[in-house]
Short mmCIF file of C-alpha atoms and ligand atoms in Angstrom, two decimals:
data_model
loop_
_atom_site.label_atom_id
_atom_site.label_comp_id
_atom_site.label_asym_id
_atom_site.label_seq_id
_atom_site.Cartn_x
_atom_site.Cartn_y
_atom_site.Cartn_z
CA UNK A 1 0.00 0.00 0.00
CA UNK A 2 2.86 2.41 0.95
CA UNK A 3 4.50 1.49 -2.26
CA UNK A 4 1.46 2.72 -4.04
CA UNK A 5 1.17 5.30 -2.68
CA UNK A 6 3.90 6.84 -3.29
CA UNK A 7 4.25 5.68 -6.71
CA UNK A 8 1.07 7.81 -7.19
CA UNK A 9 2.52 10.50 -5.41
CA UNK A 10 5.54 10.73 -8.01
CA UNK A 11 2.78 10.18 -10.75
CA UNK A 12 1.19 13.12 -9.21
CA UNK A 13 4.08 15.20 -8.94
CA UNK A 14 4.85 14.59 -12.53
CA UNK A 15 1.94 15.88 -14.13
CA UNK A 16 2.06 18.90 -12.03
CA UNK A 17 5.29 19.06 -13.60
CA UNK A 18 4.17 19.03 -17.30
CA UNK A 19 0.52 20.69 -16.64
CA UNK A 20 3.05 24.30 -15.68
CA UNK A 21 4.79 23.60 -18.77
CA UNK A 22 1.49 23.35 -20.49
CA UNK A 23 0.44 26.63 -19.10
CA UNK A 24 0.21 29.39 -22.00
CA UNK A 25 -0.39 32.77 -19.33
CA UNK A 26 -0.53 35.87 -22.14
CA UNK A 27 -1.93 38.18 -19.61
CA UNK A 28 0.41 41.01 -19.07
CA UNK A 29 2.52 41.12 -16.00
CA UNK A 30 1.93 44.69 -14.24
CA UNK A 31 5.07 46.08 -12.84
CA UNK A 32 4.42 49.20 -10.49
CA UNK A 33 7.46 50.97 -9.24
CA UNK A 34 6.56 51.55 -5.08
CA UNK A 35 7.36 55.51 -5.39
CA UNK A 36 4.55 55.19 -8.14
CA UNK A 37 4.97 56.71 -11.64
CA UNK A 38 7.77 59.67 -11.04
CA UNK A 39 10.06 60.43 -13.69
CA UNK A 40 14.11 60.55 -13.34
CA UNK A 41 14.91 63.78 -13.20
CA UNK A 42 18.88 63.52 -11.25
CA UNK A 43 21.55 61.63 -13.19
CA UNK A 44 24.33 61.94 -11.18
CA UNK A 45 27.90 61.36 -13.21
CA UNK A 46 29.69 58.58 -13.46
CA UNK A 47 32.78 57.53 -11.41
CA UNK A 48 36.01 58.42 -12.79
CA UNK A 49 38.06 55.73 -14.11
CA UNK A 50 41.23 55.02 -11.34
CA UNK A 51 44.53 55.92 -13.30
CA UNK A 52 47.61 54.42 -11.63
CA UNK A 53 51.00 55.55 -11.56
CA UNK A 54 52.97 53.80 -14.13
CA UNK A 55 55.98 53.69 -12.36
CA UNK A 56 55.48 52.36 -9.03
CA UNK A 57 57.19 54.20 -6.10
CA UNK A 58 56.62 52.63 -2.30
CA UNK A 59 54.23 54.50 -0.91
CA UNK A 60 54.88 55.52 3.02
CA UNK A 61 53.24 52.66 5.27
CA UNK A 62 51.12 54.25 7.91
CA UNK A 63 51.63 51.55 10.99
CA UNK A 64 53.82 48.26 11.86
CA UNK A 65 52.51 45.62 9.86
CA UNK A 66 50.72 47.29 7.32
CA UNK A 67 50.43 45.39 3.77
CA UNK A 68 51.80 47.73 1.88
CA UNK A 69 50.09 49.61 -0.71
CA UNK A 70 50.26 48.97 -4.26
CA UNK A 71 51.82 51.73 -6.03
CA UNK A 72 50.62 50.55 -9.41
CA UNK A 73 47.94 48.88 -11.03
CA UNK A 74 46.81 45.62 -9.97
CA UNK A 75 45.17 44.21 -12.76
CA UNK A 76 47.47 41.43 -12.80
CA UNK A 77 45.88 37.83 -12.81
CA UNK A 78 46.67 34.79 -10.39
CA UNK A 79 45.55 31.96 -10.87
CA UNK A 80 46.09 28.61 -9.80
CA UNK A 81 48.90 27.65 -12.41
CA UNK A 82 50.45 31.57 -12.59
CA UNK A 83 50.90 34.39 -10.47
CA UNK A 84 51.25 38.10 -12.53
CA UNK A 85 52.50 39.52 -9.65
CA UNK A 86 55.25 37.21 -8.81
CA UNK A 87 56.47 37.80 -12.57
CA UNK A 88 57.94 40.57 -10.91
CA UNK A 89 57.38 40.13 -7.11
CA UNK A 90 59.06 36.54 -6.87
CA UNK A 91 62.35 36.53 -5.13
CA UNK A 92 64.07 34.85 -8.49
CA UNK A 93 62.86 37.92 -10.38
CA UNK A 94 62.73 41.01 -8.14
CA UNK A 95 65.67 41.86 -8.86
CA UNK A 96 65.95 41.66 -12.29
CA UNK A 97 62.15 43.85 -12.12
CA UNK A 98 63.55 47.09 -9.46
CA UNK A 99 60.71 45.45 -7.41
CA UNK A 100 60.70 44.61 -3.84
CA UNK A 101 60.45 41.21 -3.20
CA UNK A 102 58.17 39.26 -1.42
CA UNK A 103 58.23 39.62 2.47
CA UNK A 104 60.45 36.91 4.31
CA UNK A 105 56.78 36.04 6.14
CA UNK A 106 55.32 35.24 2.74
CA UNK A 107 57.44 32.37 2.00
CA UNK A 108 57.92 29.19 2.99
CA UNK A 109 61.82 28.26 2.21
CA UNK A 110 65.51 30.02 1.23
CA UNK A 111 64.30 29.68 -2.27
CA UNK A 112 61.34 31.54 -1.89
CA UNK A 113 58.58 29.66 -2.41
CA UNK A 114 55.50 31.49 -1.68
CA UNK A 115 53.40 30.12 1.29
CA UNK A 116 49.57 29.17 0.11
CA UNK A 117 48.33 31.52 2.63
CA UNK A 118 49.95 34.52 1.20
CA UNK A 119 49.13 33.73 -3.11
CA UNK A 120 46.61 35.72 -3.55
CA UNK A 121 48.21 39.28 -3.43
CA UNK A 122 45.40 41.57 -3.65
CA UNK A 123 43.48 40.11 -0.68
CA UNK A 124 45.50 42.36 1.43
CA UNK A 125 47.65 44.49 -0.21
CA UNK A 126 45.44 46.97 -2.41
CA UNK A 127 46.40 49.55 -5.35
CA UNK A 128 46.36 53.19 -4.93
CA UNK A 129 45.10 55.17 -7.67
CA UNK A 130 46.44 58.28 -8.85
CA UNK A 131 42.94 59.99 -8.80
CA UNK A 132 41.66 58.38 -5.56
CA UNK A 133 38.03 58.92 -5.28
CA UNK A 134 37.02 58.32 -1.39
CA UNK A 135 34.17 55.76 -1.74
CA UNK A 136 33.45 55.72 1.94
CA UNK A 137 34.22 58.91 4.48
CA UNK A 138 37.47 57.83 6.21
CA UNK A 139 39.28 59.81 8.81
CA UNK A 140 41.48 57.53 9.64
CA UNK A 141 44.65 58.83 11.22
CA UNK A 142 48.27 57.34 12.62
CA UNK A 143 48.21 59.21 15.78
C1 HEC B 201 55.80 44.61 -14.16
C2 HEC B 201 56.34 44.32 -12.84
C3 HEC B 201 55.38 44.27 -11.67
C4 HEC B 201 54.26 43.50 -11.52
C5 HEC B 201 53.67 42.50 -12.51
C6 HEC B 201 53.73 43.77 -10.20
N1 HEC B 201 54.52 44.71 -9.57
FE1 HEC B 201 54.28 45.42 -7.71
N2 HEC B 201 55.83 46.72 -7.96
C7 HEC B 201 56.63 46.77 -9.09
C8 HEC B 201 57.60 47.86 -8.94
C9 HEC B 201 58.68 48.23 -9.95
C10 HEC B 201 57.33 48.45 -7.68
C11 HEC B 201 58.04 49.66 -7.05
C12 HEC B 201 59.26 49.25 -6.29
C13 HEC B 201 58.86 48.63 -4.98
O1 HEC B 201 58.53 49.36 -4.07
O2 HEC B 201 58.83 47.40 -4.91
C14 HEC B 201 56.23 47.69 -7.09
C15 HEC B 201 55.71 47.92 -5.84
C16 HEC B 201 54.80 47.10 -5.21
C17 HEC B 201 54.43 47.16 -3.81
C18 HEC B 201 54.97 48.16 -2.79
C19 HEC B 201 56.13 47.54 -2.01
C20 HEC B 201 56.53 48.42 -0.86
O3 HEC B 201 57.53 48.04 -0.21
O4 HEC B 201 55.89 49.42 -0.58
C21 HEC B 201 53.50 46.18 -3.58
C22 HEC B 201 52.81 45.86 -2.29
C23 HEC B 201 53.29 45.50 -4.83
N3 HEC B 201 54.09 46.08 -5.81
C24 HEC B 201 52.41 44.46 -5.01
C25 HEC B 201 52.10 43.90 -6.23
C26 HEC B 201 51.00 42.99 -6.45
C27 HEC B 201 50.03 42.53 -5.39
C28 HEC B 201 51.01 42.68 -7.79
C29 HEC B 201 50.00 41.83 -8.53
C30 HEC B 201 48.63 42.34 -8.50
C31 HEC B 201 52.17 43.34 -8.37
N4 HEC B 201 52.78 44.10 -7.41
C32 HEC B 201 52.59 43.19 -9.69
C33 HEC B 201 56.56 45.95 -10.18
C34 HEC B 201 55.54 45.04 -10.43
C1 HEC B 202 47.68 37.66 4.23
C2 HEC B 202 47.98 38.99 3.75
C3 HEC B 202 49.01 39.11 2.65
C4 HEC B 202 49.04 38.47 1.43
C5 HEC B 202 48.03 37.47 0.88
C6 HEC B 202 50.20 38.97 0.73
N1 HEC B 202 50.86 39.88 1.51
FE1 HEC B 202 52.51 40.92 1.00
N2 HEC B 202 52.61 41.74 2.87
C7 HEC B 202 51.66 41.58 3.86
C8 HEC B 202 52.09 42.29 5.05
C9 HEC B 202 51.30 42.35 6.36
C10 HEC B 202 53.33 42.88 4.76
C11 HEC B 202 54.20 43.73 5.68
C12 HEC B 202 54.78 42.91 6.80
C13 HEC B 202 55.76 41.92 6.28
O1 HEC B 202 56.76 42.32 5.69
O2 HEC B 202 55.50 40.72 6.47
C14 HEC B 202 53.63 42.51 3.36
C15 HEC B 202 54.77 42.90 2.69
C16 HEC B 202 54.95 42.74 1.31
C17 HEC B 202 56.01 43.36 0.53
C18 HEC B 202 57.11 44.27 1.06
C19 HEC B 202 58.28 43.46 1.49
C20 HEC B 202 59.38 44.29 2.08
O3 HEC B 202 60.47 43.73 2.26
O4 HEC B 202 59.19 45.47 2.39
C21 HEC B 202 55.84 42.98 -0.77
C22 HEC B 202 56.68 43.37 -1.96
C23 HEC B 202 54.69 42.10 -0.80
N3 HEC B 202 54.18 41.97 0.47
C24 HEC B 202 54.19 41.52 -1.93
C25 HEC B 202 53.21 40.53 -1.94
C26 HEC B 202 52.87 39.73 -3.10
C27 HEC B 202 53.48 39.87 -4.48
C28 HEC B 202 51.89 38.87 -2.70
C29 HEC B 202 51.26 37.74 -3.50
C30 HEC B 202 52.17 36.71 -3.98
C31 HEC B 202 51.59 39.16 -1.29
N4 HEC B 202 52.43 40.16 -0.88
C32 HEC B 202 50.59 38.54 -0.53
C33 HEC B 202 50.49 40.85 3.75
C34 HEC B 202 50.16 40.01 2.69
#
């Protein structure tokens, strides 16, 4: 009897299924805005585009510990098989680059193999742009 049941009950299910499908609605769908018909009258600009330096300089870190900033842009990609900013970052190729290379804290041997936890790059250090537009109020200060 169970077994019926819920046989039927899949049966059922089923041709609920296919009877939506089947379902040709034409009427239109009425979409109401909640402020009711107003018209846009403010079109505020948009955003400028961030320009960054195209030489990178270090930028002055502001306290102990601080993941420095990236004087340059950061539209480099990592993924798992490559790393844009170790092209130039990596402690093989720093030099070579007049970049810094990777903290000591980022890696996990003499040869400088970078530590899993510190791969991703722009999950803490971020890029400064030229034309730095504040998106939230900040009034952060050192002292
Ligand atoms: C084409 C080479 C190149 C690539 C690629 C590159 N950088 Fe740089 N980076 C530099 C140079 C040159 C500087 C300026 C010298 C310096 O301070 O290291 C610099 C500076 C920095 C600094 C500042 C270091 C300090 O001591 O203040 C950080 C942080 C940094 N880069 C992170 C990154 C990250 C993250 C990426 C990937 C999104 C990246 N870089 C990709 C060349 C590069
Ligand atoms: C988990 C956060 C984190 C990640 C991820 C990370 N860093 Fe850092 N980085 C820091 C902090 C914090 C410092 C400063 C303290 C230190 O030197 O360890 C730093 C310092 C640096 C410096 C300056 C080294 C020096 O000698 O002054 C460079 C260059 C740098 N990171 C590049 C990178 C690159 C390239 C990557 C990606 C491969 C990366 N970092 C990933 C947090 C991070």
């Amino acid at each position: 009897m169970k077994k019926l049941l819920s046989v039927a009950a899949i049966l059922l299910s089923l041709s609920a299924y296919s009877g939506q499908q089947a379902v040709a609605d034409n009427t239109p769908v009425k979409v109401e805005s909640r402020v009711g018909n107003v018209a846009i009258t403010d079109n505020s600009p948009a955003d400028a585009i961030a320009t960054y330096p195209t030489r990178g300089k270090a930028i002055a870190r502001s306290f102990a510990e601080q993941p420095p900033l990236i004087p340059h842009k950061n539209s480099y990609s990592i993924s798992t098989d490559k790393n844009g900013c170790l092209t130039c970052h990596s402690w093989d190729k720093a030099k070579r680059m007049k970049a810094t290379p990777v903290a000591k804290s980022h890696v996990v041997d003499d040869k400088g193999t970078v530590n899993g936890m510190n791969y991703f790059c722009v999950q803490c250090h971020v890029a400064q742009a030229d034309n730095k537009q504040e998106l939230v109020k900040n009034t952060f200060t050192t002292k």
